[in-house]
CSV table of C-alpha atoms in Angstrom, one decimal:
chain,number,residue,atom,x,y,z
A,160,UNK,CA,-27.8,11.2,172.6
A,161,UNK,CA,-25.2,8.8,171.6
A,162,UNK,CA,-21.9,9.1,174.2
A,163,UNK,CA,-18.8,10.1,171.9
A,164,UNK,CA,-15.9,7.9,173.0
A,165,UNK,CA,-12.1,8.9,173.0
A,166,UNK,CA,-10.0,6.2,172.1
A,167,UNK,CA,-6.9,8.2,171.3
A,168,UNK,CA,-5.2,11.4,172.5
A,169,UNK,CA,-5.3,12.7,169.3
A,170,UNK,CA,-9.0,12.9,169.5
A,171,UNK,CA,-9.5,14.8,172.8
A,172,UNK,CA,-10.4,18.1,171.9
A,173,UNK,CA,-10.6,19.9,175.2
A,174,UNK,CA,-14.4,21.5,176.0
A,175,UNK,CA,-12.4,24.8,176.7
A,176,UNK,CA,-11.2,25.3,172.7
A,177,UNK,CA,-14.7,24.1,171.4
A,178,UNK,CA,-15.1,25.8,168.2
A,179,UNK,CA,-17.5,29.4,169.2
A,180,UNK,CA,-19.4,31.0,166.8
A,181,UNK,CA,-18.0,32.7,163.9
A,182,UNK,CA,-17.1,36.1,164.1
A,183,UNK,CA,-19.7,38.4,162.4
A,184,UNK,CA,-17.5,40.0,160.4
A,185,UNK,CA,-15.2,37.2,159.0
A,186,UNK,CA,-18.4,35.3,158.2
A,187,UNK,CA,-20.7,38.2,156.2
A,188,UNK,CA,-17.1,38.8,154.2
A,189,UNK,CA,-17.2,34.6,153.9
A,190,UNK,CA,-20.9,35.0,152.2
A,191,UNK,CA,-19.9,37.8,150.2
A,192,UNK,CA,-16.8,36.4,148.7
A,193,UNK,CA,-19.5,33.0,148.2
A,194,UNK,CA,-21.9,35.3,146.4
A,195,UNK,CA,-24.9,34.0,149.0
A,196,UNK,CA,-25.4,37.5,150.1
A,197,UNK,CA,-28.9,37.3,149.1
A,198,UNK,CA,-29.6,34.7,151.9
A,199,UNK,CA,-28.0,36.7,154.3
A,200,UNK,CA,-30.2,39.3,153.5
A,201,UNK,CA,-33.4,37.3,153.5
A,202,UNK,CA,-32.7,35.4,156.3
A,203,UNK,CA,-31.7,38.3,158.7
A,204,UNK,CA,-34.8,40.8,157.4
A,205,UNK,CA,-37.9,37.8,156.7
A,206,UNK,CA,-37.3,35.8,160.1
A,207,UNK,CA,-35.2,38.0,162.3
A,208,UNK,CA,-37.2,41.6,161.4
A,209,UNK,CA,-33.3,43.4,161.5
A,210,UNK,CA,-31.3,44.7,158.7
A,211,UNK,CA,-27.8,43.8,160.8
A,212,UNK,CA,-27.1,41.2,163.3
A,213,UNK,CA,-26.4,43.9,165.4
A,214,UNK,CA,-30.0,45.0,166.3
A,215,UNK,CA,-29.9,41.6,167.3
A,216,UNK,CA,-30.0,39.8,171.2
A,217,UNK,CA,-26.8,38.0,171.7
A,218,UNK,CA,-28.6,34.4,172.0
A,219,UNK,CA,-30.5,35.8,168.3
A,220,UNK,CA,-27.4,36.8,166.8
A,221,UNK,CA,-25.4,34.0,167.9
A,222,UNK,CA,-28.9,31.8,165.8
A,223,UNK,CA,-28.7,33.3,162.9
A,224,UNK,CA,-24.8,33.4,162.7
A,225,UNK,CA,-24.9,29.6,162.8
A,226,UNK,CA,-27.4,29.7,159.9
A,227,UNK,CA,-24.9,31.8,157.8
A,228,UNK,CA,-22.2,29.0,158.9
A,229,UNK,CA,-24.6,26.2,157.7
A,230,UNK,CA,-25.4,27.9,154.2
A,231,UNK,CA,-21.6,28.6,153.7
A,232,UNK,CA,-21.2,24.4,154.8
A,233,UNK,CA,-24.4,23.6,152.4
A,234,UNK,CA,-22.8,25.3,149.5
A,235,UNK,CA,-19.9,23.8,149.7
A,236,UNK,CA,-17.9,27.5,149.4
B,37,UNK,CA,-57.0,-7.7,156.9
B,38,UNK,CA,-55.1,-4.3,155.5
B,39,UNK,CA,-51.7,-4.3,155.2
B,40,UNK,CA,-49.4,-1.6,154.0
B,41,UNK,CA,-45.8,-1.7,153.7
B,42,UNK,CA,-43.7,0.2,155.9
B,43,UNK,CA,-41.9,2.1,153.6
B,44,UNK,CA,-43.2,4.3,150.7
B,45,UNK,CA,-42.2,7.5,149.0
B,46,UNK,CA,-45.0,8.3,146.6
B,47,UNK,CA,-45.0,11.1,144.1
B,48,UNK,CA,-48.4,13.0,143.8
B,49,UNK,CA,-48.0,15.4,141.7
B,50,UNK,CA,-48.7,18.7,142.1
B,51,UNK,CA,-51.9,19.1,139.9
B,52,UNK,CA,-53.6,17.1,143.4
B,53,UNK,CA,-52.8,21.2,145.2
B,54,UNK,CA,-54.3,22.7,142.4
B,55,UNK,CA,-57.5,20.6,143.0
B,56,UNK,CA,-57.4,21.4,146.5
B,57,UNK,CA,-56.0,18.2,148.0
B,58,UNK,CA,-52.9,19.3,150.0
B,59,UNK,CA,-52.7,21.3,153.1
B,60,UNK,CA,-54.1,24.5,152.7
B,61,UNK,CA,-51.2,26.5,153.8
B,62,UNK,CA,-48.8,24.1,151.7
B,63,UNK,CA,-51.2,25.2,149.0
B,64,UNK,CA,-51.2,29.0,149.7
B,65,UNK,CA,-47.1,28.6,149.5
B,66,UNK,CA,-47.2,26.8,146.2
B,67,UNK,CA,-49.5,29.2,144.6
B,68,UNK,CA,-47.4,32.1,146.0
B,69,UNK,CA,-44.1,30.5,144.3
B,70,UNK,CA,-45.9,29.5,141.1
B,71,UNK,CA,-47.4,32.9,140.7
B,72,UNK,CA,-44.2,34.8,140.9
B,73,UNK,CA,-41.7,35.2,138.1
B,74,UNK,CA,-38.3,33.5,138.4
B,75,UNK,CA,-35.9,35.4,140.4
B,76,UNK,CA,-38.8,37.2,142.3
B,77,UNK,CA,-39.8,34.1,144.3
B,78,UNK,CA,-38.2,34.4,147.1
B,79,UNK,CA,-39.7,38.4,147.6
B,80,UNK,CA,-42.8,35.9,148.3
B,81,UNK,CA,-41.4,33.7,151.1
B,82,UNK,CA,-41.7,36.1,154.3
B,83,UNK,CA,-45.0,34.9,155.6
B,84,UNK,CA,-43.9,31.0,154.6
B,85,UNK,CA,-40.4,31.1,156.2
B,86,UNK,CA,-41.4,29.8,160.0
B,87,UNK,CA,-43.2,26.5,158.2
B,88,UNK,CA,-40.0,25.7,155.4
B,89,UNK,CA,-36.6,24.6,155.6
B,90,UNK,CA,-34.3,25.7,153.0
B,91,UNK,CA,-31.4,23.6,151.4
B,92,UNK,CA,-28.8,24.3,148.7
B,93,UNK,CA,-28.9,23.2,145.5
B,94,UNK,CA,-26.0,20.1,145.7
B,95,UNK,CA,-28.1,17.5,145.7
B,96,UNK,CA,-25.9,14.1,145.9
B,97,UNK,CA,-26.2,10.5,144.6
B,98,UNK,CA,-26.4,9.4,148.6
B,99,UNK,CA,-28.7,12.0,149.7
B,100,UNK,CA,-30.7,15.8,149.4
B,101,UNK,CA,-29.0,19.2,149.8
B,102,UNK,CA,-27.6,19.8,153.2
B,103,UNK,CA,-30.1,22.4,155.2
B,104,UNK,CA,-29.5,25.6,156.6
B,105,UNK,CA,-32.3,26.8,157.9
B,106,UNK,CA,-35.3,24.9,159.9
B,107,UNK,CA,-38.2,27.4,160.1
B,108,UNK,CA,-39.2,27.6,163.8
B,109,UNK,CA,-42.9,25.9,163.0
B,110,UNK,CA,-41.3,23.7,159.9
B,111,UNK,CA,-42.0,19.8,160.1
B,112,UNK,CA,-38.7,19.1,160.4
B,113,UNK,CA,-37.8,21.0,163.4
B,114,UNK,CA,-41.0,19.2,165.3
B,115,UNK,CA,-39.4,15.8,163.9
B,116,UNK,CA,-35.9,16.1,164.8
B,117,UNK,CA,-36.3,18.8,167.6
B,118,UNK,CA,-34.3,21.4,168.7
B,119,UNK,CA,-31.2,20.4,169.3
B,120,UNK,CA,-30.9,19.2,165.7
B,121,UNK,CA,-32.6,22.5,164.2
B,122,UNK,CA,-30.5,24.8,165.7
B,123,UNK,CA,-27.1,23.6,166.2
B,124,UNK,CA,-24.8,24.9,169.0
B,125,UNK,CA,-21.8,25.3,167.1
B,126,UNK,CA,-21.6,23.9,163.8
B,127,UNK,CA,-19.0,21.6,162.6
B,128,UNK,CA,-20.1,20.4,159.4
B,129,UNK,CA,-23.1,20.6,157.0
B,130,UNK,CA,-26.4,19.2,158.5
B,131,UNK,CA,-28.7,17.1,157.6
B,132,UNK,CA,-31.7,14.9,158.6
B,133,UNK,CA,-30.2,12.0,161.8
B,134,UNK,CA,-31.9,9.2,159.6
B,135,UNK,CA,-29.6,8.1,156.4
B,136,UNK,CA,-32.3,5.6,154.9
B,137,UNK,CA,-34.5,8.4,155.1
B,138,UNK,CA,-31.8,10.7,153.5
B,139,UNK,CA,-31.2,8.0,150.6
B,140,UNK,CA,-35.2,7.7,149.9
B,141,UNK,CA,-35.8,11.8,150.2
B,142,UNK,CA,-33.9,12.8,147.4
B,143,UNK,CA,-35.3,11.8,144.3
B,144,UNK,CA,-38.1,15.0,145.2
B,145,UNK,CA,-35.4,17.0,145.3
B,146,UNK,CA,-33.7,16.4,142.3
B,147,UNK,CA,-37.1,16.7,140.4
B,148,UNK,CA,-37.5,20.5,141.7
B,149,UNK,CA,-33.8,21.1,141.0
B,150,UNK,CA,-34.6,19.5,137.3
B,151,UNK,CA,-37.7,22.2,137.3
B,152,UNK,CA,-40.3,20.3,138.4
B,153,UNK,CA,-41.8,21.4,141.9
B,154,UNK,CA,-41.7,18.1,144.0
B,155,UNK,CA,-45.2,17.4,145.8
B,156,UNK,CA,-45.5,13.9,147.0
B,157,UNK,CA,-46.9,11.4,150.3
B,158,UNK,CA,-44.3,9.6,152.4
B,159,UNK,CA,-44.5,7.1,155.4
B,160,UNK,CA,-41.5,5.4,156.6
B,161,UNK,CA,-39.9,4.6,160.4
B,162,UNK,CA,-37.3,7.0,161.0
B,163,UNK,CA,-34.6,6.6,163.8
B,164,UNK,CA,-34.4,9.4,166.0
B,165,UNK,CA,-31.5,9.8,168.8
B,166,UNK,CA,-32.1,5.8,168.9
B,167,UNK,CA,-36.0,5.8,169.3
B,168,UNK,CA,-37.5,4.6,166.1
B,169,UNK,CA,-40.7,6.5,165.4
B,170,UNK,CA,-43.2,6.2,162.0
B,171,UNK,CA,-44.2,9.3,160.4
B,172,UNK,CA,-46.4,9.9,157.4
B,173,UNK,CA,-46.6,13.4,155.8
B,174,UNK,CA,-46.8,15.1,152.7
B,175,UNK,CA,-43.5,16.9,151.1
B,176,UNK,CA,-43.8,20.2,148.8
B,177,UNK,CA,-39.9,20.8,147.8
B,178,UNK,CA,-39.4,23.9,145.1
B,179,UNK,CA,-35.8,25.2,144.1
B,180,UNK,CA,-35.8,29.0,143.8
B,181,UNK,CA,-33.4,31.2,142.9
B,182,UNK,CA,-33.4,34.1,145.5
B,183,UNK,CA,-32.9,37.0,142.1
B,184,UNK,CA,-32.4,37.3,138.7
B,185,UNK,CA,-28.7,37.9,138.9
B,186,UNK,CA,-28.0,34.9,141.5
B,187,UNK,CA,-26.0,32.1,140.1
B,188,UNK,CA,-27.5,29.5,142.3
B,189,UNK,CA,-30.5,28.1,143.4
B,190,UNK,CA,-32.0,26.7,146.7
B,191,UNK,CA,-34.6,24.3,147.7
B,192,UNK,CA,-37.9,25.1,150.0
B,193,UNK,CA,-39.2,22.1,151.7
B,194,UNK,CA,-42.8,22.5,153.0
B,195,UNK,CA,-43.4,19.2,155.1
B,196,UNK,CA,-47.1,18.7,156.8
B,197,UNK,CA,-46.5,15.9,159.6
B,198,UNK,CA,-50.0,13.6,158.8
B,199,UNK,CA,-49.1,10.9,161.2
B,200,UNK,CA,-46.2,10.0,164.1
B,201,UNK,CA,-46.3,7.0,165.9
B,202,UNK,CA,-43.9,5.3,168.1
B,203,UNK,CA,-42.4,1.9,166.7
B,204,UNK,CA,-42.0,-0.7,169.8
């Protein structure tokens, strides 16, 4: 892996304030309002064998969550 | 004394799976898809998800769809490993680490998004975290739109890894 290199304050994002992933919530209401519910579902019931992230391990939910970020980036909504 | 050029993206066409010529789990998922009415496809994906990776449908003039989801067995995910699959935190869209292989990859997607199911043969070095490796494999990509009322399509990409080698 490359080395990312500050070269200005600006850029220094401390390790502590690293984005986390989304909250459930915010992010199923992001997919609805982006009409990709239909992933959600398919994703979540075909790979993960659950019908809500909930029935889910933390380390699984936290997974599939940053799927659901990735579709909302790769649709561009 | 054979020579072959080091970078080729081929289009086979997909009458070569109906004669039996492609991977024969490539060609179970292709029959599955093609024997499914639109806006049922994707009722058919369940046993085919751990071998695809899904993209939207925004291909660009520079490159395919960005992914979202690397199935655990998928081609990709042995490529570009982990780390790439299956992102920490996500920041922005992904997309394969090689950008010469991004530019050359998305004419097969454009063809499925146009409604023609891509099936084509590809070998070309590809630069991985530095290392610079050759791979050869065969590319199924499909766009499906997940039910009848959707307003949007996605791509499945079914890659089958023929050959890897490391480039000194």
């Amino acid at each position: 892996m490359q080395p990312i290199i500050i070269t200005t304050l600006e850029e220094y994002y401390p390790e502590h304030a690293q984005p986390k992933v989304a909250d459930k919530n915010d992010l199923k209401a992001s997919v609805e309002a982006a009409g990709l519910s239909d992933m959600w579902n398919m994703i979540l019931t075909f790979d993960y064998g659950v019908t809500s992230p909930d029935e889910l391990s933390p380390e699984k939910r936290d997974e599939f969550l940053n799927v659901m970020s990735l579709l909302l980036k790769a649709f561009d909504r | 004394m054979l020579t072959r050029p080091e970078k080729f993206f081929t289009e086979i066409g997909t009458d070569a799976i109906d004669r039996g010529l492609a991977d024969p789990m490539l060609s179970e998922f292709f029959s599955a898809v093609m024997s499914s009415q639109t806006g049922t496809q994707a009722l058919r994906l369940k046993s085919f998800l751990p071998y695809l990776s899904l993209c939207s449908d925004r291909v660009t003039d520079d490159g395919p769809p960005p992914i979202f989801y690397v199935g655990s067995q998928s081609s990709q995910r042995d490529l570009f490993g982990e780390g790439w699959a299956a992102p920490a935190t996500v920041s922005k869209a992904l997309t394969t680490p090689d950008p010469e292989l991004e530019h050359a990859a998305a004419d097969g997607y454009r063809s499925a998004l146009n409604g023609k199911p891509y099936y084509g043969y590809a070998r070309t070095p590809v630069s991985i975290d530095g290392n610079l490796v050759e791979v050869a494999f065969e590319r199924l990509i499909v766009a499906i739109r997940p039910s009848v009322q959707s307003d949007y399509r996605f791509c499945a990409y079914f890659g089958v890894i023929q050959d890897l080698q490391k480039k000194t």
